[in-house]
Structures are given as structure tokens and as C-alpha cells.
Coordinates of C-alpha atoms in Angstrom, one line a residue:
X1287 CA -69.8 139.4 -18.6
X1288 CA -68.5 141.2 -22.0
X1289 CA -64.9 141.5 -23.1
X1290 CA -65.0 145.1 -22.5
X1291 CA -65.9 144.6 -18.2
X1292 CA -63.4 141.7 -18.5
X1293 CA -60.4 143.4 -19.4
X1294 CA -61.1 146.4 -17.2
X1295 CA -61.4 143.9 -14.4
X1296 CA -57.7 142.5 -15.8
X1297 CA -56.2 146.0 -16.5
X1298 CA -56.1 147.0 -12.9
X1299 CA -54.7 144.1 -11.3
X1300 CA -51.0 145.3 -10.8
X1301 CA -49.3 141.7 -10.2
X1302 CA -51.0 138.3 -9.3
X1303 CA -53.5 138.1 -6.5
X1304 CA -52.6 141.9 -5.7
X1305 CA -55.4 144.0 -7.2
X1306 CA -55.2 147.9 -7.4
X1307 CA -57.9 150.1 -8.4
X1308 CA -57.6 152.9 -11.0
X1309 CA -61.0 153.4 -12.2
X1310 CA -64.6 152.4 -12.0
X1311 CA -66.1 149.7 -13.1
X1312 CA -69.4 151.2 -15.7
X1313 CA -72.7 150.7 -13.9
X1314 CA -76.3 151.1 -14.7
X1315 CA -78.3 154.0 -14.4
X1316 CA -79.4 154.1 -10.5
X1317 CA -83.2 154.4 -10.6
X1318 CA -84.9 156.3 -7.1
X1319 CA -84.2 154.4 -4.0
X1320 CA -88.3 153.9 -3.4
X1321 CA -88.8 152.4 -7.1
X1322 CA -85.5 149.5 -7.1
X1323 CA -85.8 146.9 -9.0
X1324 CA -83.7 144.0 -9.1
X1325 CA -83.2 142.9 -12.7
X1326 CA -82.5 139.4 -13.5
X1327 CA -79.8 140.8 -16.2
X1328 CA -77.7 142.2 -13.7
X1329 CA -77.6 139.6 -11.8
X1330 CA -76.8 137.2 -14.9
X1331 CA -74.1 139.6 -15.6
X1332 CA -72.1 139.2 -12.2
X1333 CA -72.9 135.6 -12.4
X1334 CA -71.4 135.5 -15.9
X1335 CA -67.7 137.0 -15.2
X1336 CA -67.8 135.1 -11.5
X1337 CA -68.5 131.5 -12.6
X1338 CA -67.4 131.7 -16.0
X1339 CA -64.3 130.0 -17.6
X1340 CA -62.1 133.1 -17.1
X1341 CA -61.7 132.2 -13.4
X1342 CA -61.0 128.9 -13.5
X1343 CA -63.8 128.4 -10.4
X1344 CA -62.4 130.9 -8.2
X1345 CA -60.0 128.7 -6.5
X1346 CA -59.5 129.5 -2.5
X1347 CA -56.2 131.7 -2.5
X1348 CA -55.6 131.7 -5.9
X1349 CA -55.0 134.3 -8.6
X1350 CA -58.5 133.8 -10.0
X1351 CA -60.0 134.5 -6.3
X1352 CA -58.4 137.6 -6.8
X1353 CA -59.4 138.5 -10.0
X1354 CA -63.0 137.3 -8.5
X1355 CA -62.0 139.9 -5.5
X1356 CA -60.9 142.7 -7.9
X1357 CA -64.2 142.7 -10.2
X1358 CA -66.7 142.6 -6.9
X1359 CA -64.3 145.9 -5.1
X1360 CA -64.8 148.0 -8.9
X1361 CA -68.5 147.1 -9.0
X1362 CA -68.5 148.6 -4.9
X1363 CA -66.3 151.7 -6.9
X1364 CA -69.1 152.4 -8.9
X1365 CA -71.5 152.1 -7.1
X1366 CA -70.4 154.8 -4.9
X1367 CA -69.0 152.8 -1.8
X1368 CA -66.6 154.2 0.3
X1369 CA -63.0 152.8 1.5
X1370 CA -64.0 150.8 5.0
X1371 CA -62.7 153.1 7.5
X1372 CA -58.9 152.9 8.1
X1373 CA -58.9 151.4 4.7
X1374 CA -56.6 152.9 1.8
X1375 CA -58.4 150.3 -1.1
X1376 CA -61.2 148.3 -1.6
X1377 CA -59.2 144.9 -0.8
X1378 CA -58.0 143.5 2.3
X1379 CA -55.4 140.3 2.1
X1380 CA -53.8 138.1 4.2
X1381 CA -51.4 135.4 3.9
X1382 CA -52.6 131.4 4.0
X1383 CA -50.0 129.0 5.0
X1384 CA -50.7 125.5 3.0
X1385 CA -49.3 122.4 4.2
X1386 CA -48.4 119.6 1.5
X1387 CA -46.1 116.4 1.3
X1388 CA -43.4 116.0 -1.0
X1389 CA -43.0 112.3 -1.2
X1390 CA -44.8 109.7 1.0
X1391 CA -45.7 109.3 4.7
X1392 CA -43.9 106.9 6.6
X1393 CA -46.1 104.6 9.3
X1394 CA -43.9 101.8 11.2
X1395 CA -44.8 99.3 14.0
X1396 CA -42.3 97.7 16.3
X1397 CA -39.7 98.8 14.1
X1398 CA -40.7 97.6 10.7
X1399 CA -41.9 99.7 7.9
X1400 CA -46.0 99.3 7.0
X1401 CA -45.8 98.8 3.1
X1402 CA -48.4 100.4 1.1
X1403 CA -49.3 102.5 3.8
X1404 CA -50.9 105.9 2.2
X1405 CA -52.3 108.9 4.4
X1406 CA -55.4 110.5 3.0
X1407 CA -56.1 113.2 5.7
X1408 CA -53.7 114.6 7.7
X1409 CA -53.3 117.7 9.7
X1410 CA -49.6 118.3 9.4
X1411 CA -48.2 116.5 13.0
X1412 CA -46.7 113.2 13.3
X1413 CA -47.5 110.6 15.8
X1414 CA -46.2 107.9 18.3
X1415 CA -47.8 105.7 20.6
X1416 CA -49.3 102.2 21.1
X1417 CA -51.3 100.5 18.7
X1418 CA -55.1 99.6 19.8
X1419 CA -56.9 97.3 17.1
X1420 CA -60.7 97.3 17.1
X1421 CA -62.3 94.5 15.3
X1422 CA -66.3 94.8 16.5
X1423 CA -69.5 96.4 14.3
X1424 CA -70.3 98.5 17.0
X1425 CA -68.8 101.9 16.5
X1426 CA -70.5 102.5 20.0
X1427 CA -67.7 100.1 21.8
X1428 CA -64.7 102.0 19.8
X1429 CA -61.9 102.6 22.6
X1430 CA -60.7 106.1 23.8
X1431 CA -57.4 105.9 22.5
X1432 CA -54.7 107.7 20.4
X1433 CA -53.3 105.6 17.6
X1434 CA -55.8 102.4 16.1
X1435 CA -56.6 100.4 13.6
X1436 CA -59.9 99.4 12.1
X1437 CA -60.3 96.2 11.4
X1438 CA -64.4 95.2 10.2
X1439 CA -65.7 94.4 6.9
X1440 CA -69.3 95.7 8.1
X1441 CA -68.3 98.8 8.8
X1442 CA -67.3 102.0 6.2
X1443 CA -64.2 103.1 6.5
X1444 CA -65.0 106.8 7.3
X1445 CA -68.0 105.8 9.8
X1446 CA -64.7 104.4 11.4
X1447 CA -62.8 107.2 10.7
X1448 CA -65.4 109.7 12.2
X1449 CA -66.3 107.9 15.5
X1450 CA -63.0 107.8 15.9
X1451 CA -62.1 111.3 15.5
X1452 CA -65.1 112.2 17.9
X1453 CA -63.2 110.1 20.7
X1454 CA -60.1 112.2 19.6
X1455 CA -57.9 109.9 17.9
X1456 CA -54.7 111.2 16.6
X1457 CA -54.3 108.7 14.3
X1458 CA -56.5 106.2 12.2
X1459 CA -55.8 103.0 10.1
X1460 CA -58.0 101.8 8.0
X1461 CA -58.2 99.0 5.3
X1462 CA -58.0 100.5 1.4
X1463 CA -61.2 100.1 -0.5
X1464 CA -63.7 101.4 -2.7
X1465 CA -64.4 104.2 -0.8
X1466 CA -61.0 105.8 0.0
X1467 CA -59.6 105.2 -3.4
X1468 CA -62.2 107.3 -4.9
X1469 CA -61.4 110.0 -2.4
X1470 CA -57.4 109.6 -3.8
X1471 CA -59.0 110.1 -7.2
X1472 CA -60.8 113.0 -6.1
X1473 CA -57.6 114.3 -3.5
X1474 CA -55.5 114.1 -7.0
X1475 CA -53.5 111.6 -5.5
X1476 CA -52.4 113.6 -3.0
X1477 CA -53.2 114.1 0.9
X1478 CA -55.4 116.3 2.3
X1479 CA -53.7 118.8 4.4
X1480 CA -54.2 121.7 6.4
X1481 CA -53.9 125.5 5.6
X1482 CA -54.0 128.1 8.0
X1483 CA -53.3 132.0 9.0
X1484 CA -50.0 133.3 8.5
X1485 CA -49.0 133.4 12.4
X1486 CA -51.3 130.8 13.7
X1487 CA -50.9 126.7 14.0
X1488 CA -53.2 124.3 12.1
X1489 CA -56.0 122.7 14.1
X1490 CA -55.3 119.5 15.9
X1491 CA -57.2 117.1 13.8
X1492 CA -57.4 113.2 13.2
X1493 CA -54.9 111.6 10.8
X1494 CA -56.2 108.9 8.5
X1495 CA -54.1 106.5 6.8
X1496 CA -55.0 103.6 4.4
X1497 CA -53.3 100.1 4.1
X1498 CA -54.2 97.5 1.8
X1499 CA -56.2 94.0 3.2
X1500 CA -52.7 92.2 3.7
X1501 CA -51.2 95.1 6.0
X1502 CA -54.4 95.3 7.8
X1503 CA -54.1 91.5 8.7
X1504 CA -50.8 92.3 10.2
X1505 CA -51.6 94.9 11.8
X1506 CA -54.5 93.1 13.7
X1507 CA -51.8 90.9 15.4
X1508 CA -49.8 93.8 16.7
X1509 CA -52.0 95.4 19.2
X1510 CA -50.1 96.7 21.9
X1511 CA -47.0 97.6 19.7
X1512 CA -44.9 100.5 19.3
X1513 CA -46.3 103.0 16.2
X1514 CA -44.2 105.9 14.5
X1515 CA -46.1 107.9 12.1
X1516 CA -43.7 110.7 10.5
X1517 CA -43.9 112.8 7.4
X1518 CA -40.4 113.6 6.0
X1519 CA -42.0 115.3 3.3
X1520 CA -43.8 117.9 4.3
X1521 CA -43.8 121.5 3.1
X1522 CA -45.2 124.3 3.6
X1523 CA -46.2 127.2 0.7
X1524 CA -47.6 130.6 1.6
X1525 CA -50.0 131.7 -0.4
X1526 CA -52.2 135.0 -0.5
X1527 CA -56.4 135.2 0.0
X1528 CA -58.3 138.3 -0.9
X1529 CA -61.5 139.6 0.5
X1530 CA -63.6 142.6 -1.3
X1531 CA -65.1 145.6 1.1
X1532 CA -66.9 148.6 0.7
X1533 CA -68.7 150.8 3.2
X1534 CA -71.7 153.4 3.2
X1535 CA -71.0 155.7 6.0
X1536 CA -73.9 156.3 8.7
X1537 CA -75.5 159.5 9.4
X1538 CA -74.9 158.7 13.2
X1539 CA -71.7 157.6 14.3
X1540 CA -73.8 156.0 17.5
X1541 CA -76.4 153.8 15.4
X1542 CA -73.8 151.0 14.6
X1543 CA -72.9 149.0 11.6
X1544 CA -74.6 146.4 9.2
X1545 CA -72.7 143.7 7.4
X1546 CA -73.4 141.7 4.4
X1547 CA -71.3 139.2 3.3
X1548 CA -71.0 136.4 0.7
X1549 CA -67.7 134.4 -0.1
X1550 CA -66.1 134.8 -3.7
X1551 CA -64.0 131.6 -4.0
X1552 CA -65.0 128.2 -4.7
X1553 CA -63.3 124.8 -5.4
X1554 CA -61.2 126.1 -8.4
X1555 CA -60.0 122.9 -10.9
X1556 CA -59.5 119.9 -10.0
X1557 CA -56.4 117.6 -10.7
X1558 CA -57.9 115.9 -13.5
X1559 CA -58.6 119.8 -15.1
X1560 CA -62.4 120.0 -14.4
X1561 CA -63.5 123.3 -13.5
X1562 CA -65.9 123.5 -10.2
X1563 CA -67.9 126.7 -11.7
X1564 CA -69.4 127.7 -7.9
X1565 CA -72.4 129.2 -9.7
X1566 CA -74.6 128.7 -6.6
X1567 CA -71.9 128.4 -4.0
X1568 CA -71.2 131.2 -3.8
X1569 CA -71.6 133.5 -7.0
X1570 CA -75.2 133.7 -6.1
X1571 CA -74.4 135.2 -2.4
X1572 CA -71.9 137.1 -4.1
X1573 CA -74.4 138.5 -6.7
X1574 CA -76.5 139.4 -4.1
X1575 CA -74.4 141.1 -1.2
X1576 CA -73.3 143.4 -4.8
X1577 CA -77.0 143.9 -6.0
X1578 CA -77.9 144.6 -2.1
X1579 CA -75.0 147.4 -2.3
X1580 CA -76.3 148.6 -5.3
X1581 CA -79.6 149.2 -4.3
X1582 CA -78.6 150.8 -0.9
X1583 CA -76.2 153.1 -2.4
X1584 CA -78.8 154.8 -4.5
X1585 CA -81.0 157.4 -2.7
X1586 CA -80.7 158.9 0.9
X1587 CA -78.0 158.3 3.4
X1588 CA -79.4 155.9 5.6
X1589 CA -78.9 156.3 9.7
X1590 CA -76.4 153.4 10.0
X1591 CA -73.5 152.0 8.0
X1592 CA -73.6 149.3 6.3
X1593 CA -69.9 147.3 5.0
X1594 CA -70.4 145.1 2.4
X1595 CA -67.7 142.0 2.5
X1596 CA -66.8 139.2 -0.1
X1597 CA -64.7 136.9 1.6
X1598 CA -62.1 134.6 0.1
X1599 CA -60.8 131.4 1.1
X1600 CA -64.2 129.7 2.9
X1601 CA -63.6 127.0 0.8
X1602 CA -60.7 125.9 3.0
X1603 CA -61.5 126.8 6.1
X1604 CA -63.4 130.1 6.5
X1605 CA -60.0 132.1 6.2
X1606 CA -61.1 135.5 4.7
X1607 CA -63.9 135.9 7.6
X1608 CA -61.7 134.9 10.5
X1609 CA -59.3 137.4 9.0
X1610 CA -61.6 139.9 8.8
X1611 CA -63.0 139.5 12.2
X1612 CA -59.5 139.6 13.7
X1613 CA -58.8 142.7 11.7
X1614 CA -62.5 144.7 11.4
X1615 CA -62.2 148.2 9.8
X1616 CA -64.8 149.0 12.2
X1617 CA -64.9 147.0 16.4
X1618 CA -66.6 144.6 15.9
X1619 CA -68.9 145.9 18.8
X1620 CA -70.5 148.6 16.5
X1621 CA -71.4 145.6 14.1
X1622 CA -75.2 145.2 15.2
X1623 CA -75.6 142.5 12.8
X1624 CA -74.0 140.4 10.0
X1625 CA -76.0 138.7 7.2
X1626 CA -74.4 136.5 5.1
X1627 CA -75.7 135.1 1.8
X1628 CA -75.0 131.8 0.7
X1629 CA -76.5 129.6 -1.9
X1630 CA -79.9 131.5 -3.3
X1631 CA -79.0 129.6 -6.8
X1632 CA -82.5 127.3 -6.3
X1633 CA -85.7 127.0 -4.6
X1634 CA -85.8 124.4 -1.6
X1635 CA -88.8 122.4 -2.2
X1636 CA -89.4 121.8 1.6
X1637 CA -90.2 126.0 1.7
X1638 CA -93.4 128.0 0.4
X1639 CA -92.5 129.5 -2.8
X1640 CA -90.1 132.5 -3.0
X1641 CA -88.9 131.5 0.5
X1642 CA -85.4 131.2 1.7
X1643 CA -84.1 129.5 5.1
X1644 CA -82.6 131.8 7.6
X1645 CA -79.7 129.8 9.9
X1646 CA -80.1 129.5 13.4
X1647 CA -83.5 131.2 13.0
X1648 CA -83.8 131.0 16.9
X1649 CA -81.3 132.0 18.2
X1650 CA -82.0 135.8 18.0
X1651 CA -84.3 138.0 16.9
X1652 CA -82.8 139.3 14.3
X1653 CA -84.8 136.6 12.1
X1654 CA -87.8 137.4 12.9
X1655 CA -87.7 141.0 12.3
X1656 CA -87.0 141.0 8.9
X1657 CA -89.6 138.7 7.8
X1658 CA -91.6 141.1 9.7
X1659 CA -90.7 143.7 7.5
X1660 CA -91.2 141.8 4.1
X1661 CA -87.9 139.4 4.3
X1662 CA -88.8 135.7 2.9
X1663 CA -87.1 134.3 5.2
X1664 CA -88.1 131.8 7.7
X1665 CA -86.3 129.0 9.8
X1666 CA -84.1 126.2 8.6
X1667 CA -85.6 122.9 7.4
X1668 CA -82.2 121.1 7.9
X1669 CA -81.2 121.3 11.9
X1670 CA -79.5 118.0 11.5
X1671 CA -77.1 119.7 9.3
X1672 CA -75.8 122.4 11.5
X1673 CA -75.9 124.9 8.9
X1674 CA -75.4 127.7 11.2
X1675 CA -71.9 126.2 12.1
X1676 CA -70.8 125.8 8.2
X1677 CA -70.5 129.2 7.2
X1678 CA -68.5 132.6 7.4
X1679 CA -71.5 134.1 9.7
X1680 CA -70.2 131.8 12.2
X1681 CA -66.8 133.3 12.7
X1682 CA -68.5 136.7 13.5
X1683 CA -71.3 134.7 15.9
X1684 CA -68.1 133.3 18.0
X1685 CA -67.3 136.8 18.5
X1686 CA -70.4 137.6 19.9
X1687 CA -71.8 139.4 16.8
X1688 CA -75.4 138.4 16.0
X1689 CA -74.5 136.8 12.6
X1690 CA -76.7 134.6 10.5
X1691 CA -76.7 132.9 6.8
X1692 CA -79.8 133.1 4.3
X1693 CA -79.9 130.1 1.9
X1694 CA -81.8 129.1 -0.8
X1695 CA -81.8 125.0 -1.4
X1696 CA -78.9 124.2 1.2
X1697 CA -79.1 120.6 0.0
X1698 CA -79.3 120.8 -4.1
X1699 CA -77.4 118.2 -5.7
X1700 CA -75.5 120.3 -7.9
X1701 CA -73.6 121.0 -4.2
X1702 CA -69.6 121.0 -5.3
X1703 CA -69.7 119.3 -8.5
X1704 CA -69.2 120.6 -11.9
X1705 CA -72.7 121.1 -12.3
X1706 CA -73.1 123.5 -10.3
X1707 CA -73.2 126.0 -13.4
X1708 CA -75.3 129.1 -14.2
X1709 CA -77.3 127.2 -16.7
X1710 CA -78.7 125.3 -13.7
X1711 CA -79.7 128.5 -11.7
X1712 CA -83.1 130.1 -11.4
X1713 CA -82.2 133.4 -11.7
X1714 CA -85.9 134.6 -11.5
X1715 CA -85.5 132.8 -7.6
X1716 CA -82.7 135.3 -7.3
X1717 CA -84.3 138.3 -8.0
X1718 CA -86.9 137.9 -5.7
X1719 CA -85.1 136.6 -3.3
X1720 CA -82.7 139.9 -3.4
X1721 CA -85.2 142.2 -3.7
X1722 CA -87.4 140.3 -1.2
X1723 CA -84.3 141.9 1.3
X1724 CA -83.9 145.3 0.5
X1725 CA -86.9 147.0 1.7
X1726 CA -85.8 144.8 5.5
X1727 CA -82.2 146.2 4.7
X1728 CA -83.3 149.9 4.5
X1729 CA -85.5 149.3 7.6
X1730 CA -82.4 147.8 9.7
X1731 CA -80.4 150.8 8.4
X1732 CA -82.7 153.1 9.2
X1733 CA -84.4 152.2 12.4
X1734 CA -83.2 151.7 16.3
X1735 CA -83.7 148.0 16.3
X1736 CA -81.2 146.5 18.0
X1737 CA -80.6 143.1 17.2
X1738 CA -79.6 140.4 19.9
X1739 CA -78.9 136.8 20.9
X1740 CA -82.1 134.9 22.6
X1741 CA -80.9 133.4 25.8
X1742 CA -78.9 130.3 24.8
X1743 CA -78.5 131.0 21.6
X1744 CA -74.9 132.9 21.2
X1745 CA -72.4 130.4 20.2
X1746 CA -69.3 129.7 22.4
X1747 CA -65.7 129.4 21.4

């Protein structure tokens, strides 16, 4: 993006993370509805500013997310969206608590301090109980029980972890190795913790901590004793996550609402200073739910309204779509349908060419019927991944909304790492990807189709 966009993007942020908007961001020239063209230049453009060095990788909850935020709500501005309804800006914000420890985690059994003991993942609550030790291969023989240790050699340490999480373990030991020290690296150092909604409680989760091989041999000797896991550290710091909005009223109030959405943030820096660019995940959703606004703004009014939503804070835990769908500027009952964009950056080899994987294909017709009206999109190649689960559709879909994600290649390997960089998109992909969706959008906008869930297929909370 050029200096000039750059600093008007700067000039109307009015102190960190809270954007205000005094003027438009400059456009192009809007050619006739019926002759749109998506050009690869404008999507380069947004791609450009949003993973470029300026923000740092859009960070979840950061002042670069809303910078991110601030530049997608003055490209809305100019393209003629509205405020959402009941909306006064183009921004909606809410507060993420964050949890963190300052200073270590203490782990004790029968009264005696664990040394070297280290906790990797945490979920912010301490625990007491009885230790169980497992020392078998057989993740399938793992014991239902709160607090244990790990003790095998022919077993990972997080296929350990895992099975015992799915048994709902509070707490895990595990033996230090490879593996878990390059999660540290990669951690900074520092635990993983929680964040959550200003006004809610973090999730009930599965706590890991590490020991080195001496501790674990102790440890295998003391099944049956008393365990007290505490962190005297631990703080909490509120910080602030930004989603983007814009509407195009309906011509009839009755008709209901489309949304598209994208999230704006990504991974941010990491503690050793590189910069996680988010070129693909989720720039190129976010260039597209903007180049989709763009091209439905131009011409007639169409017969629904359509919001248009880039949502902060996925990264962390989908925080900027659960906020929004706790606080919709319209009920979420006149949303007939949410399509969220994620990941368009590449071609999946395992689809015909130009074709991008819709999730949860099945469960509602909604899939269908665009590909029937010139959408390439068709089901996902990956069930095994659970897709449909793993994005910001999916806190609409628990809310009954008939929400879905379009993807290009879910699986790429530049997935969260620093090359995931616009030099290693196919922005040709893009463009006819995104224009491969307007002429369906217009339809949906325009017609009485009422999307719903097939039987089955409407998540549950």
C-alpha cells in the first residue's frame, strides 16, 4: 500500500487500538454492477498494507490489529457502506482479559517441592488431588483421573497429553524433551495461558507441566500421593480487540440479512522478533470480504442487506466473532446466512482448478446453491480435520445461524510460519476465486432463498 493510504489509515486513529473515522479512504472508480471485475491490483493493494511490515503481523488484540481494523472500516467508508444499524462508527470493540504468570508455577507432592517443574499450558486454575502414574504404551488403557503423570519412553509427550485431556484430566505431567522444549522456544519461554471476554471465565482446560527425567523417576514412585499445583504468579492484563463492520441496507426490511466475514489479526511477532506476515491467514479472507463489499456496493440496491464483518482476535480464541454474535447490530434471527472467508491465498491440489472447499458442505443447503449459481465451491477434502469447527463461522452456526467457511488450500505449509508472505500467494487464485462469488452473492441478495440446516447438520452448544 503507498505512503499516501498509509498515513491516512494512521491519521485517524485517535489513540492506540481506538480508531475514529474522519474521512474516506480514496477508492477506484466503480465500474456498472453487471460489468465487475475483480482486479488482481486491488487485491495486491489490501494485501500490501495488511501483511506488510507496518503491522507487525496483525497481532490478536494489539495496536496493529487495530490499525488492521481501521484501514478495512475506511475502505467500507468509501465504498459507500453504511454504519451497522444501532451503530455510531465503523468499529466495534471489546475488551480481552489475558492471563499470564509472573514468576514460576509451583507443583508439590506429599509436601515436597517438584524441582524443575515448568508448566507449558495452562488455563489459569490450580489443582489438588491424588497422583495416578501411568507407565503402559497403550494410550487406550490411560485411567479416568484428575491429576497424572506420564511415564513411557514410546510414547510423545503430547499424544499423552491429548488422550489425557480427552478423559478430562485437570492436570498432566510429563517428562521434558525434545518436543516440549521446542514448544518453550516457540511459547518465548513463557506459558501458554488463557484469554477470554471481559465478564466471562476462561474455559476449563487441561494443565500440562514438564519435569526433567530425574523428577519423573520420582514421581513414578509416588502414586497415590497428595499433589498441589498453584500459580502465585499469575496476572491478568486487559487488553482491547477490534472488529471492522459495514452494512448495505435492504430494500425490504422482511428479506433478512447476509454476512460476510473474514478475521483481520494474525499471530503478530514472536518473542525472538520474527514477524508472522498472515498473508494467507487471513489477509486473503480479508481482501476478499472488502473486494465482495466493493463490488456489491456499486449498482442497484439489492432486496436484502448484507453486513460485512472483519473480526479480530480469532487467533486466540475466536473473540471478535463471539463478541459480535453476543452483540449483533442486527438479531441474529434476520441473519439468513453467514459466509466467512478464510485462506483463498493457494490452490488445493486435491480440488479441480479455480475451486475452493466450502466447510460443512452438508450440512445445509446453502452450499449447494451457490455453486448452482456459478460459486466454485464444493465440499471439503479434509473431514478429518474438522474445519467447520475451527473458524469464526462456527460461533454464528452454535447460534443457529446457517454459517459456513470457504477455503482455498486449508492445509498449505506456509500455515502459521513466517512464510506465509504475499510473495507466496497466487493472487491470480484470488481473483477468481472472488469474483467466482459475486454473481452467487447478488443472487442470495436478491432472491427469496432461504437458506437452512439439513436435518442433523446444525451444531449444538
Amino acid at each position: 500500500m503507498n505512503k499516501a493510504i498509509f498515513l491516512a489509515v494512521a491519521a485517524v486513529m485517535v489513540s492506540p487500538g481506538v480508531p475514529a473515522f474522519a474521512q474516506s479512504a480514496p477508492v477506484a472508480t466503480a465500474a456498472p454492477a453487471k460489468d465487475w471485475v475483480v482486479k488482481p491490483q486491488w487485491i495486491a493493494a489490501h494485501e500490501r498494507f495488511l501483511a506488510g511490515p507496518e503491522l507487525r503481523g496483525r497481532g490478536s488484540a494489539t495496536h496493529d490489529e487495530a490499525v488492521a481494523a481501521a484501514y478495512v472500516a475506511s475502505q467500507f467508508e468509501g465504498y459507500g457502506l453504511h454504519h451497522a444499524p444501532g451503530m455510531d462508527r465503523y468499529v466495534q470493540q471489546a475488551k480481552i482479559v489475558r492471563l499470564g504468570l509472573d514468576g514460576a508455577a509451583q507443583l508439590g507432592v506429599a509436601g515436597k517441592p517438584v524441582d524443575g517443574a515448568a508448566l507449558l499450558i495452562g488455563d489459569g486454575r490450580e489443582a489438588t488431588g491424588t497422583l495416578a502414574v501411568f507407565s503402559g504404551d497403550d494410550l487406550a488403557a490411560l485411567p479416568d483421573t484428575d491429576i497424572i503423570a506420564i511415564d513411557s519412553d514410546n510414547i510423545s509427550a503430547f499424544d499423552a497429553y491429548r488422550a489425557a485431556s480427552a478423559k478430562g484430566a485437570r492436570l498432566v505431567i510429563v517428562k521434558a524433551d525434545e518436543q516440549t522444549k521446542r514448544l518453550s522456544e516457540r511459547f518465548g519461554g513463557r506459558a501458554r495461558m488463557p484469554s477470554y471476554l471481559e465478564g466471562a471465565e476462561p474455559e476449563q482446560a487441561t494443565s500440562l507441566v514438564t519435569v526433567p527425567a530425574e523428577a519423573m523417576k520420582a514421581l513414578a514412585a509416588a502414586g497415590g500421593q497428595a499433589v498441589a499445583f498453584s500459580l502465585p504468579g499469575l496476572v491478568r492484563d486487559t487488553k482491547v480487540t477490534t472488529n471492522a463492520v459495514g452494512y448495505l441496507p435492504g430494500s425490504d426490511p422482511q428479506a433478512g440479512v447476509i454476512l460476510f466475514s473474514a478475521h483481520l489479526d494474525h499471530l503478530g511477532m514472536r518473542p525472538d522478533g520474527t514477524m508472522m506476515p498472515g498473508a494467507n491467514d487471513d489477509a486473503s479472507g480479508t481482501t476478499a470480504v472488502l473486494e465482495l463489499a466493493h463490488a456489491l456496493a456499486a449498482g442497484k440496491q439489492h432486496r436484502r442487506g448484507i453486513l460485512f464483518v472483519a473480526y479480530g482476535s480469532e487467533e486466540i480464541g475466536g473473540f471478535g466473532s463471539k463478541y459480535f454474535g453476543a452483540h449483533p447490530p442486527v438479531p441474529l434471527d434476520d441473519i439468513i446466512a453467514n459466509i466467512e472467508v478464510e485462506m483463498i491465498g493457494a490452490q488445493d491440489p486435491k480440488l479441480p482448478d479455480g475451486t475452493m472447499m466450502m466447510t460443512g458442505f452438508g450440512r445445509s443447503n446453502l452450499g449447494p446453491a451457490l455453486a448452482a449459481h456459478g460459486a466454485l465451491v464444493t465440499k471439503d477434502p479434509y473431514p478429518e480435520q474438522h474445519f467447520f469447527q475451527r473458524s469464526d463461522n462456527y460461533s454464528l452456526a452454535l447460534k443457529g445461524v446457517v454459517a459456513h467457511t470457504i477455503s482455498g488450500w486449508a492445509v498449505v505449509p506456509t500455515y502459521h510460519s513466517p512464510k506465509d508472505t504475499i510473495g507466496n500467494l497466487d493472487i491470480g487464485f484470488m481473483a477468481k476465486a472472488i469474483q467466482s462469488l459475486i454473481g452467487p452473492a447478488r443472487w442470495l441478495a436478491d432472491s427469496d432463498f432461504e437458506p437452512e440446516w439439513n436435518p442433523g447438520g446444525r451444531p449444538k452448544e
